[in-house]
Short mmCIF file of C-alpha atoms in Angstrom, two decimals:
data_model
loop_
_atom_site.label_atom_id
_atom_site.label_comp_id
_atom_site.label_asym_id
_atom_site.label_seq_id
_atom_site.Cartn_x
_atom_site.Cartn_y
_atom_site.Cartn_z
CA LEU M 68 10.21 1.13 0.26
CA VAL M 69 8.16 1.06 -2.95
CA LEU M 70 6.56 -2.25 -1.93
CA ALA M 71 5.61 -0.80 1.46
CA GLU M 72 4.15 2.31 -0.19
CA GLN M 73 2.14 0.15 -2.58
CA ALA M 74 0.73 -1.80 0.36
CA LEU M 75 -0.37 1.53 1.87
CA SER M 76 -1.81 2.68 -1.51
CA GLU M 77 0.69 5.56 -1.61
CA SER M 78 1.12 5.33 -5.37
CA GLU M 79 2.56 8.83 -5.93
CA SER M 80 5.33 8.28 -3.36
CA ALA M 81 6.05 4.86 -4.84
CA LEU M 82 6.38 6.32 -8.35
CA ARG M 83 8.67 9.07 -7.07
CA HIS M 84 10.97 6.59 -5.34
CA LEU M 85 11.01 4.37 -8.42
CA ALA M 86 12.13 7.37 -10.47
CA GLU M 87 14.97 7.94 -7.97
CA ALA M 88 15.93 4.25 -8.16
CA ARG M 89 15.96 4.43 -11.98
CA ALA M 90 18.30 7.43 -11.91
CA LEU M 91 20.70 5.55 -9.60
CA TYR M 92 20.59 2.37 -11.70
CA ARG M 93 21.33 4.45 -14.81
CA GLN M 94 24.35 6.03 -13.10
CA VAL M 95 25.86 2.66 -12.18
CA GLY M 96 24.97 1.07 -15.53
CA ARG M 97 22.58 -1.61 -14.28
CA SER M 98 20.32 -1.75 -17.33
CA ALA M 99 18.27 -4.79 -16.28
CA ASP M 100 17.37 -3.19 -12.93
CA HIS M 101 16.59 0.09 -14.71
CA ALA M 102 14.14 -1.76 -16.98
CA ARG M 103 12.68 -3.60 -13.97
CA THR M 104 11.85 -0.32 -12.21
CA LEU M 105 10.16 0.94 -15.39
CA ARG M 106 8.02 -2.17 -15.47
CA LYS M 107 7.16 -1.69 -11.78
CA ALA M 108 6.12 1.91 -12.45
CA GLY M 109 3.93 0.62 -15.29
CA ASP M 110 2.28 -1.83 -12.88
CA ILE M 111 1.46 0.94 -10.38
CA CYS M 112 0.00 3.16 -13.10
CA PHE M 113 -2.04 0.23 -14.45
CA PHE M 114 -3.56 -0.64 -11.07
CA THR M 115 -4.43 3.02 -10.43
CA GLY M 116 -6.16 3.36 -13.81
CA ARG M 117 -3.51 5.59 -15.45
CA TYR M 118 -3.34 3.51 -18.61
CA ASP M 119 -1.49 6.00 -20.84
CA ASP M 120 1.33 6.36 -18.28
CA SER M 121 1.34 2.59 -17.81
CA ILE M 122 1.75 1.94 -21.55
CA ARG M 123 4.53 4.55 -21.74
CA HIS M 124 6.53 2.89 -18.93
CA TYR M 125 5.97 -0.61 -20.31
CA LEU M 126 7.05 0.33 -23.83
CA VAL M 127 10.30 1.94 -22.61
CA ALA M 128 10.99 -1.14 -20.45
CA LEU M 129 10.27 -3.39 -23.42
CA ARG M 130 12.72 -1.47 -25.62
CA GLU M 131 15.43 -1.73 -22.95
CA TYR M 132 14.92 -5.49 -22.48
CA GLU M 133 15.02 -5.97 -26.27
CA GLN M 134 18.34 -4.08 -26.44
CA LEU M 135 19.70 -6.20 -23.58
CA PHE M 136 18.62 -9.37 -25.39
CA GLN M 137 20.46 -8.29 -28.55
CA THR M 138 23.75 -7.93 -26.64
CA ASP M 139 23.22 -10.94 -24.35
CA PRO M 140 20.49 -13.36 -25.57
CA ALA M 141 19.83 -14.92 -22.16
CA PRO M 142 16.54 -16.90 -21.76
CA ALA M 143 15.67 -14.94 -18.59
CA THR M 144 15.81 -11.67 -20.55
CA GLU M 145 13.50 -12.97 -23.29
CA LEU M 146 11.08 -14.21 -20.64
CA GLN M 147 10.97 -10.66 -19.27
CA ILE M 148 10.05 -9.55 -22.78
CA GLY M 149 7.26 -12.15 -22.78
CA HIS M 150 5.96 -10.86 -19.44
CA LEU M 151 5.90 -7.31 -20.83
CA TYR M 152 3.92 -8.47 -23.88
CA THR M 153 1.38 -9.94 -21.44
CA THR M 154 1.11 -6.80 -19.32
CA LEU M 155 0.86 -4.57 -22.40
CA GLY M 156 -1.93 -6.85 -23.64
CA ASN M 157 -3.75 -6.39 -20.33
CA VAL M 158 -3.51 -2.60 -20.47
CA VAL M 159 -4.58 -2.12 -24.08
CA ARG M 160 -7.39 -4.61 -23.47
CA ASN M 161 -8.66 -2.28 -20.73
CA THR M 162 -8.43 0.70 -23.08
CA GLY M 163 -10.63 -1.15 -25.58
CA ASP M 164 -8.00 -1.93 -28.23
CA ARG M 165 -8.77 -5.65 -28.46
CA PRO M 166 -6.92 -6.41 -31.73
CA LEU M 167 -3.69 -4.94 -30.29
CA ALA M 168 -4.23 -6.92 -27.07
CA ILE M 169 -4.59 -10.12 -29.12
CA SER M 170 -1.32 -9.29 -30.91
CA TYR M 171 0.54 -8.85 -27.60
CA TYR M 172 -0.94 -12.05 -26.13
CA ARG M 173 0.11 -14.04 -29.21
CA LYS M 174 3.66 -12.66 -28.91
CA SER M 175 3.84 -13.61 -25.23
CA ALA M 176 2.55 -17.12 -26.02
CA ASP M 177 5.29 -17.52 -28.67
CA VAL M 178 8.00 -16.53 -26.17
CA TYR M 179 6.67 -18.88 -23.48
CA ARG M 180 6.31 -21.74 -25.96
CA ARG M 181 9.89 -21.21 -27.18
CA HIS M 182 11.23 -21.53 -23.63
CA ASP M 183 8.75 -24.20 -22.50
CA PHE M 184 7.52 -21.85 -19.76
CA ARG M 185 4.23 -23.66 -19.23
CA LEU M 186 2.81 -21.48 -16.47
CA GLY M 187 3.14 -18.40 -18.66
CA LEU M 188 1.82 -20.28 -21.69
CA VAL M 189 -1.35 -21.34 -19.85
CA GLY M 190 -1.89 -17.73 -18.77
CA ALA M 191 -1.39 -16.47 -22.33
CA GLU M 192 -3.81 -19.07 -23.75
CA CYS M 193 -6.38 -18.11 -21.08
CA ASN M 194 -6.01 -14.44 -22.03
CA LEU M 195 -6.38 -15.24 -25.73
CA GLY M 196 -9.38 -17.51 -25.13
CA GLY M 197 -11.18 -15.03 -22.88
CA LEU M 198 -10.61 -12.08 -25.21
CA LEU M 199 -11.56 -13.95 -28.38
CA GLN M 200 -14.72 -15.03 -26.57
CA GLU M 201 -15.51 -11.37 -25.79
CA MET M 202 -14.92 -10.54 -29.46
CA GLY M 203 -17.55 -13.07 -30.54
CA GLN M 204 -15.14 -15.73 -31.81
CA PRO M 205 -16.07 -18.73 -29.62
CA ARG M 206 -14.66 -21.36 -31.98
CA GLU M 207 -11.14 -19.91 -31.96
CA ALA M 208 -11.43 -19.08 -28.24
CA LEU M 209 -12.35 -22.70 -27.51
CA SER M 210 -9.30 -24.02 -29.38
CA HIS M 211 -6.94 -21.97 -27.17
CA LEU M 212 -8.68 -22.95 -23.93
CA VAL M 213 -8.93 -26.66 -24.80
CA ALA M 214 -5.20 -26.68 -25.64
CA ALA M 215 -4.37 -25.04 -22.30
CA GLU M 216 -6.57 -27.24 -20.06
CA PRO M 217 -4.28 -30.34 -19.85
CA LEU M 218 -1.27 -28.07 -19.22
CA ALA M 219 -3.09 -26.31 -16.38
CA ARG M 220 -4.10 -29.62 -14.80
CA ALA M 221 -0.56 -31.01 -15.11
CA LEU M 222 0.89 -27.90 -13.45
CA GLY M 223 -1.48 -28.25 -10.50
CA ASN M 224 -2.04 -24.48 -10.46
CA SER M 225 -5.60 -24.28 -9.15
CA TYR M 226 -5.84 -20.51 -9.63
CA LEU M 227 -5.11 -20.68 -13.36
CA LEU M 228 -7.25 -23.80 -13.73
CA SER M 229 -10.28 -22.12 -12.18
CA ILE M 230 -9.97 -19.11 -14.52
CA LEU M 231 -9.51 -21.39 -17.51
CA LEU M 232 -12.58 -23.47 -16.54
CA THR M 233 -14.76 -20.36 -16.19
CA ASN M 234 -13.65 -19.11 -19.63
CA LEU M 235 -14.12 -22.58 -21.09
CA GLY M 236 -17.62 -22.77 -19.62
CA THR M 237 -18.50 -19.42 -21.19
CA CYS M 238 -17.36 -20.72 -24.60
CA HIS M 239 -19.49 -23.85 -24.23
CA ARG M 240 -22.49 -21.77 -23.14
CA ASP M 241 -22.20 -19.46 -26.16
CA ARG M 242 -22.09 -22.53 -28.38
CA LYS M 243 -25.25 -23.72 -26.54
CA ASP M 244 -23.48 -26.73 -25.08
CA TYR M 245 -25.10 -26.10 -21.69
CA PRO M 246 -24.20 -29.38 -19.90
CA LYS M 247 -20.47 -28.85 -20.56
CA ALA M 248 -20.79 -25.19 -19.55
CA MET M 249 -22.45 -26.05 -16.22
CA ALA M 250 -19.82 -28.75 -15.50
CA CYS M 251 -16.98 -26.22 -16.07
CA PHE M 252 -18.61 -23.56 -13.88
CA ALA M 253 -19.33 -26.06 -11.11
CA GLU M 254 -15.74 -27.36 -11.04
CA SER M 255 -14.30 -23.84 -11.09
CA ASN M 256 -16.65 -22.83 -8.28
CA ARG M 257 -15.59 -25.80 -6.14
CA ILE M 258 -11.94 -24.77 -6.51
CA CYS M 259 -12.70 -21.13 -5.63
CA ARG M 260 -14.84 -22.07 -2.62
CA ARG M 261 -12.17 -24.45 -1.35
CA GLU M 262 -9.55 -21.70 -1.55
CA GLY M 263 -11.83 -18.88 -0.37
CA ARG M 264 -11.42 -16.80 -3.55
CA GLU M 265 -14.56 -14.70 -3.47
CA LEU M 266 -14.09 -12.94 -6.80
CA GLY M 267 -13.93 -16.33 -8.53
CA ILE M 268 -17.06 -17.48 -6.65
CA LEU M 269 -18.84 -14.28 -7.69
CA ASN M 270 -17.95 -14.76 -11.37
CA ASN M 271 -19.03 -18.41 -11.33
CA TYR M 272 -22.41 -17.76 -9.68
CA ARG M 273 -23.04 -15.06 -12.25
CA ALA M 274 -22.04 -17.42 -15.09
CA ILE M 275 -24.27 -20.18 -13.67
CA GLY M 276 -27.16 -17.71 -13.43
CA GLU M 277 -26.72 -16.62 -17.05
CA THR M 278 -26.60 -20.27 -18.20
CA LEU M 279 -29.77 -21.15 -16.25
CA ALA M 280 -31.51 -18.08 -17.69
CA ALA M 281 -30.52 -19.20 -21.22
CA LEU M 282 -31.99 -22.64 -20.42
CA GLY M 283 -35.32 -21.00 -19.50
CA ARG M 284 -34.96 -21.72 -15.75
CA PRO M 285 -35.39 -18.20 -14.28
CA VAL M 286 -36.14 -19.29 -10.70
CA GLU M 287 -32.83 -21.18 -10.45
CA ALA M 288 -31.07 -18.26 -12.18
CA ILE M 289 -32.47 -15.89 -9.53
CA ALA M 290 -31.05 -18.12 -6.79
CA ALA M 291 -27.58 -18.02 -8.41
CA TYR M 292 -27.67 -14.22 -8.85
CA ARG M 293 -28.73 -13.79 -5.22
CA GLN M 294 -25.69 -15.83 -4.19
CA ALA M 295 -23.47 -13.52 -6.23
CA ALA M 296 -24.92 -10.14 -5.17
CA PRO M 297 -23.79 -10.07 -1.49
CA ILE M 298 -20.26 -11.15 -2.53
CA ALA M 299 -20.10 -8.16 -4.89
CA VAL M 300 -21.18 -5.90 -1.99
CA ARG M 301 -18.48 -7.36 0.33
CA LEU M 302 -15.79 -6.93 -2.34
CA GLU M 303 -17.04 -3.41 -3.14
CA ALA M 304 -17.18 -4.53 -6.77
CA ARG M 305 -19.69 -1.87 -7.81
CA LYS M 306 -19.56 -2.56 -11.56
CA GLU M 307 -20.20 -6.30 -11.03
CA GLU M 308 -22.92 -5.55 -8.47
CA SER M 309 -24.69 -3.25 -10.93
CA GLU M 310 -24.53 -5.84 -13.72
CA ILE M 311 -25.77 -8.65 -11.45
CA TYR M 312 -28.81 -6.60 -10.39
CA GLY M 313 -29.56 -5.92 -14.05
CA LEU M 314 -29.47 -9.68 -14.80
CA LEU M 315 -31.48 -10.42 -11.65
CA ALA M 316 -34.19 -7.93 -12.69
CA ALA M 317 -34.51 -9.65 -16.11
CA SER M 318 -34.89 -13.12 -14.54
CA GLU M 319 -37.37 -11.87 -11.91
CA GLU M 320 -39.48 -10.32 -14.66
CA THR M 321 -39.38 -13.60 -16.63
CA ALA M 322 -40.44 -15.45 -13.48
CA GLY M 323 -43.40 -13.07 -13.07
CA ASP M 324 -42.16 -11.35 -9.90
CA HIS M 325 -42.59 -7.81 -11.20
CA ARG M 326 -42.31 -6.08 -7.81
CA ALA M 327 -38.89 -7.69 -7.16
CA ALA M 328 -37.83 -7.01 -10.76
CA LEU M 329 -38.60 -3.29 -10.36
CA ALA M 330 -36.62 -3.09 -7.10
CA SER M 331 -33.63 -4.88 -8.65
CA PHE M 332 -33.75 -2.71 -11.75
CA ARG M 333 -33.82 0.48 -9.66
CA ARG M 334 -30.76 -0.69 -7.75
CA HIS M 335 -29.03 -1.52 -11.03
CA VAL M 336 -29.71 1.98 -12.39
CA LYS M 337 -28.63 3.68 -9.13
CA LEU M 338 -25.33 1.78 -9.05
CA ARG M 339 -24.70 2.47 -12.73
CA GLU M 340 -25.21 6.22 -12.22
CA GLU M 341 -22.88 6.22 -9.19
CA LEU M 342 -20.23 4.48 -11.26
CA MET M 343 -20.56 7.04 -14.06
CA ASN M 344 -20.26 9.93 -11.57
CA THR M 345 -17.17 8.33 -9.97
CA GLU M 346 -15.60 7.82 -13.38
CA LYS M 347 -16.20 11.46 -14.31
CA ALA M 348 -14.74 12.65 -10.99
CA THR M 349 -11.65 10.46 -11.58
CA GLN M 350 -11.19 11.87 -15.08
CA ILE M 351 -11.43 15.45 -13.76
CA HIS M 352 -8.91 14.66 -11.01
CA GLN M 353 -6.48 13.16 -13.56
CA LEU M 354 -6.83 16.26 -15.76
CA GLN M 355 -6.09 18.48 -12.74
CA LEU M 356 -3.02 16.40 -11.89
CA ALA M 357 -1.81 16.64 -15.50
CA TYR M 358 -2.35 20.43 -15.46
CA GLU M 359 -0.49 20.85 -12.14
CA THR M 360 2.38 18.65 -13.39
CA GLU M 361 2.64 20.67 -16.60
CA LYS M 362 2.63 23.93 -14.60
CA LYS M 363 5.37 22.59 -12.31
CA ASP M 364 7.46 21.43 -15.29
CA LYS M 365 7.17 24.87 -16.93
CA ALA M 366 8.16 26.61 -13.67
CA ILE M 367 11.23 24.35 -13.41
CA GLN M 368 12.16 25.12 -17.03
CA ILE M 369 11.87 28.89 -16.39
CA LEU M 370 13.97 28.57 -13.21
CA GLN M 371 16.61 26.57 -15.09
CA ARG M 372 16.70 29.20 -17.86
CA ASP M 373 17.07 31.97 -15.24
CA GLN M 374 19.88 30.08 -13.53
CA ALA M 375 21.61 29.52 -16.88
CA TYR M 376 21.23 33.26 -17.67
CA GLN M 377 22.66 34.28 -14.29
CA GLU M 378 25.59 31.91 -14.81
CA LEU M 379 26.19 33.42 -18.27
CA ILE M 380 26.21 36.95 -16.79
CA ARG M 381 28.62 35.83 -14.05
CA LYS M 382 30.99 34.30 -16.59
CA ALA M 383 30.74 37.39 -18.83
CA GLY M 384 31.55 39.62 -15.84
CA LEU M 385 34.63 37.57 -15.05
CA THR M 386 35.76 37.74 -18.69
CA VAL M 387 35.32 41.53 -18.82
CA ALA M 388 37.19 41.92 -15.53
CA ALA M 389 40.03 39.80 -16.90
CA LEU M 390 40.18 41.87 -20.08
CA LEU M 391 40.21 45.13 -18.08
CA PHE M 392 42.92 43.81 -15.81
CA LEU M 393 45.13 42.77 -18.77
CA PRO M 394 46.14 46.32 -19.99
CA VAL M 395 46.67 47.46 -16.40
CA GLY M 396 48.95 44.50 -15.84
CA LEU M 397 50.89 45.30 -19.01
CA LEU M 398 51.37 48.95 -17.96
CA ILE M 399 52.63 47.91 -14.53
CA ASN M 400 54.97 45.42 -16.12
CA ARG M 401 56.35 48.09 -18.51
CA TYR M 402 56.80 50.54 -15.63
CA ARG M 403 58.79 47.93 -13.71
CA LEU M 404 61.01 47.26 -16.73
CA LYS M 405 61.72 51.02 -17.20
CA SER M 406 62.52 51.38 -13.52
CA ARG M 407 65.04 48.55 -13.73
CA ALA M 408 66.60 50.06 -16.85
CA ALA M 409 66.95 53.44 -15.14
#
């Protein structure tokens, strides 16, 4: 049911049914399934941008898996712990806490390495390499990505390989090794085009454009950005579309096409403002939801207190009635005894 609701983007219903499933798993003592539903709730919150709720669910799930591992140190349980380190790294990375994300990614890599889980290890090394690159540490980022490349090729996982190649190309570009960068982007783009993965194609065209711009070849950079822009529109990737038009405007200005540069820059600004307005509206909506939830919780607490008070009064009434009935019963009993004696 939860999977069907996720497919229909009915996240609130999915979270409600997960909460019901958790309560049932707790009743029957199925701790692993209870932790699994917590992780699933964290996933839903993450994909709907509710990062605080996502972190809360993931951390409780992590604690439960760690307790399970202490009582029964099964490899499958520790791998679940590794997966949670990865997902926690993804969430805190989105919140801007990069050092904490690095810590989680390193922990997940250690778990995967210990169990020779190569698919997970390649993913962890890709995450570490990409994030270290963002943090301006290309040398360390490169060491992680270079170590992961042969593993990714041996696994034959084209999806992971394409991501790794794009990250690797970015590292080479930042180190001004432009031929290696272009070779990585080109190979990644071939994989993405062959498999029809438009987001990967978009990212590679953008990366190629940025590399060509760094090489002082603005006309070729413009061609790459113009390949990327319509893909961003089709995917409704507004943030990426805005950034691409900003890059396109810079290359058009360098190429001397000031009219086109002005048009691209205006579109970039318009998209950026729309994104900011959408983000503000989302934040207001989340605050309203939090307020309504808090109001509902307080109303439930008041109702529960009232019910408890009514129950107390009922019990007190019964006690008083019993106490009143006791002397009457004694008098009747004494009367009966006297009657018998007479």
